Amino acid sequence: MEVSISPVTAADVEAIATLARLVWQDTYPGIISQEQIDYMLAQRYQPPLLREELTSPHIWWDQLTVDGQLAGFVSCLLTATAGEMKLDKLYVDPRRQRLGIGARLVDQVVARALAAGCQTLILAVNKGNERAIAAYRKQGFAIRESVCVDIGCGFVMDDFIMVRPLSAGAAGS
Ligand SMILES: CC(C)(COP(=O)(O)OP(=O)(O)OC[C@H]1O[C@@H](n2cnc3c(N)ncnc32)[C@H](O)[C@@H]1OP(=O)(O)O)[C@@H](O)C(=O)NCCC(=O)NCCS
């Protein structure tokens, strides 16, 4: 089994968007409505938007393949707070979850954060997403606060903000 992590390229965005829908449909029914799933996927995974993000110097997208097949992806970005990186998206193919792929992708973000001189990694996760909260706790994140953000069209993101302090040598820990 050959596992490889590489930056997402413009040629990959359709496959990323397809995997995003697959994972969202496996994860969010029962947590948010189908209308909100469709709304958020349309907001976040339009190929032109993804291609634009790939050109930003403050946003990083990485993908993990197993034997050449896309199995997961992660994105992270610098926030307005100095020294802080946000793990913005982390999605693993449901058929390949609980095999350590999520952990590998978090390690990749930790490496990117350290390379960018960051001391803190943050993320937002839906309060009902117990699977992800458990995975993030295992990765050293702790809940800092509860937020409810209006994302338009009558939808809200009812999230926990989770934080992981970083230190040199944190990658892979
Ligand atoms: C969250 C996610 C990225 C984790 O990826 P993964 O490849 O399964 O994670 P890993 O295999 O590295 O680690 C899994 C660990 O998380 C925890 N975990 C994962 N799923 C769990 C579940 N259903 N119940 C309890 N703990 C769970 C466990 O601690 C597990 O370790 P273990 O398998 O040794 O017990 C993956 O579940 C996913 O893609 N979920 C859907 C999308 C999502 O919710 N993304 C986060 C949005 S904020």
Tab-separated table of N, CA and C in Angstrom, residues 67-139:
chain	number	residue	atom	x	y	z
A	67	ASP	N	-2.370	4.167	-2.964
A	67	ASP	CA	-2.175	3.495	-4.252
A	67	ASP	C	-2.743	4.349	-5.397
A	68	GLY	N	-2.481	5.634	-5.321
A	68	GLY	CA	-2.875	6.556	-6.393
A	68	GLY	C	-4.309	7.033	-6.323
A	69	GLN	N	-5.092	6.506	-5.378
A	69	GLN	CA	-6.507	6.911	-5.277
A	69	GLN	C	-6.686	7.933	-4.170
A	70	LEU	N	-7.432	9.001	-4.468
A	70	LEU	CA	-7.687	10.035	-3.476
A	70	LEU	C	-8.439	9.435	-2.279
A	71	ALA	N	-7.873	9.611	-1.069
A	71	ALA	CA	-8.506	9.042	0.129
A	71	ALA	C	-8.887	10.107	1.145
A	72	GLY	N	-8.320	11.307	1.007
A	72	GLY	CA	-8.657	12.361	1.951
A	72	GLY	C	-7.968	13.652	1.575
A	73	PHE	N	-8.420	14.718	2.194
A	73	PHE	CA	-7.771	16.009	1.938
A	73	PHE	C	-7.914	16.896	3.155
A	74	VAL	N	-7.082	17.935	3.178
A	74	VAL	CA	-7.081	18.881	4.286
A	74	VAL	C	-6.760	20.261	3.732
A	75	SER	N	-7.335	21.299	4.342
A	75	SER	CA	-6.890	22.646	3.998
A	75	SER	C	-6.684	23.427	5.275
A	76	CYS	N	-5.777	24.390	5.205
A	76	CYS	CA	-5.506	25.235	6.364
A	76	CYS	C	-5.183	26.636	5.865
A	77	LEU	N	-5.352	27.590	6.768
A	77	LEU	CA	-5.116	28.984	6.384
A	77	LEU	C	-4.642	29.785	7.581
A	78	LEU	N	-3.941	30.869	7.299
A	78	LEU	CA	-3.517	31.777	8.358
A	78	LEU	C	-4.710	32.636	8.741
A	79	THR	N	-4.948	32.792	10.044
A	79	THR	CA	-6.050	33.645	10.492
A	79	THR	C	-5.528	35.066	10.680
A	80	ALA	N	-6.429	35.968	11.093
A	80	ALA	CA	-6.033	37.359	11.321
A	80	ALA	C	-5.213	37.502	12.604
A	81	THR	N	-5.179	36.444	13.423
A	81	THR	CA	-4.403	36.483	14.673
A	81	THR	C	-2.980	36.012	14.395
A	82	ALA	N	-1.998	36.821	14.801
A	82	ALA	CA	-0.601	36.468	14.546
A	82	ALA	C	-0.273	35.122	15.189
A	83	GLY	N	0.443	34.273	14.441
A	83	GLY	CA	0.899	32.999	14.992
A	83	GLY	C	-0.164	31.917	15.042
A	84	GLU	N	-1.287	32.160	14.365
A	84	GLU	CA	-2.397	31.191	14.439
A	84	GLU	C	-2.755	30.662	13.058
A	85	MET	N	-2.829	29.343	12.949
A	85	MET	CA	-3.302	28.724	11.711
A	85	MET	C	-4.608	27.998	12.000
A	86	LYS	N	-5.529	28.057	11.018
A	86	LYS	CA	-6.805	27.348	11.163
A	86	LYS	C	-6.800	26.112	10.275
A	87	LEU	N	-7.083	24.971	10.879
A	87	LEU	CA	-7.330	23.759	10.100
A	87	LEU	C	-8.771	23.922	9.601
A	88	ASP	N	-8.919	24.196	8.326
A	88	ASP	CA	-10.231	24.630	7.808
A	88	ASP	C	-11.097	23.473	7.328
A	89	LYS	N	-10.482	22.490	6.704
A	89	LYS	CA	-11.241	21.337	6.183
A	89	LYS	C	-10.416	20.070	6.379
A	90	LEU	N	-11.087	18.996	6.776
A	90	LEU	CA	-10.404	17.704	6.920
A	90	LEU	C	-11.416	16.616	6.603
A	91	TYR	N	-11.225	15.937	5.519
A	91	TYR	CA	-12.212	14.945	5.076
A	91	TYR	C	-11.512	13.683	4.595
A	92	VAL	N	-11.983	12.550	5.113
A	92	VAL	CA	-11.410	11.254	4.748
A	92	VAL	C	-12.543	10.389	4.193
A	93	ASP	N	-12.267	9.725	3.093
A	93	ASP	CA	-13.228	8.805	2.471
A	93	ASP	C	-13.771	7.857	3.544
A	94	PRO	N	-15.106	7.763	3.686
A	94	PRO	CA	-15.682	6.893	4.727
A	94	PRO	C	-15.155	5.465	4.678
A	95	ARG	N	-14.795	4.982	3.493
A	95	ARG	CA	-14.291	3.606	3.375
A	95	ARG	C	-12.890	3.464	3.937
A	96	ARG	N	-12.245	4.609	4.205
A	96	ARG	CA	-10.860	4.552	4.682
A	96	ARG	C	-10.671	5.254	6.033
A	97	GLN	N	-11.780	5.511	6.734
A	97	GLN	CA	-11.647	6.154	8.039
A	97	GLN	C	-11.158	5.158	9.097
A	98	ARG	N	-10.591	5.712	10.154
A	98	ARG	CA	-10.049	4.968	11.302
A	98	ARG	C	-8.853	4.109	10.928
A	99	LEU	N	-8.135	4.569	9.912
A	99	LEU	CA	-6.897	3.873	9.520
A	99	LEU	C	-5.686	4.778	9.729
A	100	GLY	N	-5.919	5.935	10.371
A	100	GLY	CA	-4.799	6.840	10.623
A	100	GLY	C	-4.614	7.914	9.574
A	101	ILE	N	-5.494	7.958	8.568
A	101	ILE	CA	-5.337	8.952	7.496
A	101	ILE	C	-5.605	10.363	8.023
A	102	GLY	N	-6.644	10.497	8.851
A	102	GLY	CA	-6.924	11.811	9.440
A	102	GLY	C	-5.727	12.308	10.235
A	103	ALA	N	-5.125	11.419	11.005
A	103	ALA	CA	-3.951	11.800	11.800
A	103	ALA	C	-2.803	12.248	10.895
A	104	ARG	N	-2.590	11.528	9.782
A	104	ARG	CA	-1.510	11.915	8.847
A	104	ARG	C	-1.757	13.307	8.288
A	105	LEU	N	-3.026	13.602	7.986
A	105	LEU	CA	-3.345	14.900	7.404
A	105	LEU	C	-3.221	16.017	8.446
A	106	VAL	N	-3.579	15.713	9.697
A	106	VAL	CA	-3.371	16.723	10.752
A	106	VAL	C	-1.870	16.976	10.923
A	107	ASP	N	-1.066	15.917	10.883
A	107	ASP	CA	0.397	16.105	10.969
A	107	ASP	C	0.899	17.023	9.861
A	108	GLN	N	0.320	16.876	8.683
A	108	GLN	CA	0.725	17.720	7.560
A	108	GLN	C	0.428	19.192	7.856
A	109	VAL	N	-0.748	19.440	8.465
A	109	VAL	CA	-1.110	20.817	8.807
A	109	VAL	C	-0.192	21.351	9.912
A	110	VAL	N	0.136	20.495	10.871
A	110	VAL	CA	1.056	20.923	11.932
A	110	VAL	C	2.393	21.329	11.305
A	111	ALA	N	2.867	20.535	10.357
A	111	ALA	CA	4.137	20.867	9.693
A	111	ALA	C	4.029	22.196	8.950
A	112	ARG	N	2.904	22.412	8.287
A	112	ARG	CA	2.723	23.682	7.565
A	112	ARG	C	2.660	24.849	8.552
A	113	ALA	N	1.982	24.624	9.676
A	113	ALA	CA	1.855	25.694	10.674
A	113	ALA	C	3.230	26.050	11.248
A	114	LEU	N	4.012	25.027	11.565
A	114	LEU	CA	5.340	25.294	12.122
A	114	LEU	C	6.221	26.001	11.101
A	115	ALA	N	6.111	25.581	9.842
A	115	ALA	CA	6.907	26.219	8.787
A	115	ALA	C	6.511	27.679	8.614
A	116	ALA	N	5.258	27.996	8.910
A	116	ALA	CA	4.777	29.377	8.792
A	116	ALA	C	5.011	30.158	10.087
A	117	GLY	N	5.673	29.528	11.067
A	117	GLY	CA	6.006	30.222	12.312
A	117	GLY	C	4.840	30.326	13.283
A	118	CYS	N	3.840	29.446	13.131
A	118	CYS	CA	2.653	29.531	14.007
A	118	CYS	C	2.894	28.774	15.316
A	119	GLN	N	2.200	29.235	16.344
A	119	GLN	CA	2.272	28.570	17.654
A	119	GLN	C	0.954	27.906	18.029
A	120	THR	N	-0.104	28.198	17.264
A	120	THR	CA	-1.420	27.692	17.629
A	120	THR	C	-2.171	27.213	16.397
A	121	LEU	N	-2.854	26.093	16.575
A	121	LEU	CA	-3.728	25.558	15.524
A	121	LEU	C	-5.146	25.593	16.078
A	122	ILE	N	-6.073	26.143	15.293
A	122	ILE	CA	-7.462	26.157	15.747
A	122	ILE	C	-8.336	25.492	14.676
A	123	LEU	N	-9.554	25.169	15.043
A	123	LEU	CA	-10.526	24.662	14.072
A	123	LEU	C	-11.925	24.862	14.638
A	124	ALA	N	-12.905	24.777	13.751
A	124	ALA	CA	-14.308	24.811	14.160
A	124	ALA	C	-14.934	23.488	13.754
A	125	VAL	N	-15.677	22.882	14.670
A	125	VAL	CA	-16.311	21.595	14.376
A	125	VAL	C	-17.736	21.637	14.899
A	126	ASN	N	-18.658	21.104	14.110
A	126	ASN	CA	-20.057	21.078	14.536
A	126	ASN	C	-20.194	20.321	15.869
A	127	LYS	N	-20.998	20.906	16.767
A	127	LYS	CA	-21.132	20.309	18.101
A	127	LYS	C	-21.691	18.888	18.051
A	128	GLY	N	-22.412	18.564	16.983
A	128	GLY	CA	-22.984	17.224	16.882
A	128	GLY	C	-22.080	16.229	16.171
A	129	ASN	N	-20.913	16.682	15.728
A	129	ASN	CA	-20.017	15.818	14.950
A	129	ASN	C	-19.084	15.053	15.895
A	130	GLU	N	-19.652	14.069	16.574
A	130	GLU	CA	-18.916	13.390	17.650
A	130	GLU	C	-17.684	12.637	17.138
A	131	ARG	N	-17.810	12.087	15.934
A	131	ARG	CA	-16.695	11.344	15.341
A	131	ARG	C	-15.477	12.258	15.181
A	132	ALA	N	-15.725	13.459	14.622
A	132	ALA	CA	-14.616	14.376	14.397
A	132	ALA	C	-14.086	14.917	15.724
A	133	ILE	N	-14.982	15.227	16.656
A	133	ILE	CA	-14.522	15.748	17.955
A	133	ILE	C	-13.617	14.710	18.629
A	134	ALA	N	-14.007	13.436	18.555
A	134	ALA	CA	-13.178	12.375	19.144
A	134	ALA	C	-11.821	12.306	18.447
A	135	ALA	N	-11.835	12.431	17.120
A	135	ALA	CA	-10.570	12.375	16.376
A	135	ALA	C	-9.686	13.572	16.728
A	136	TYR	N	-10.286	14.750	16.842
A	136	TYR	CA	-9.488	15.942	17.168
A	136	TYR	C	-8.933	15.871	18.591
A	137	ARG	N	-9.730	15.359	19.515
A	137	ARG	CA	-9.206	15.201	20.888
A	137	ARG	C	-7.981	14.292	20.860
A	138	LYS	N	-8.094	13.209	20.081
A	138	LYS	CA	-6.962	12.279	19.994
A	138	LYS	C	-5.727	12.964	19.416
A	139	GLN	N	-5.970	13.973	18.568
A	139	GLN	CA	-4.875	14.718	17.943
A	139	GLN	C	-4.390	15.889	18.792
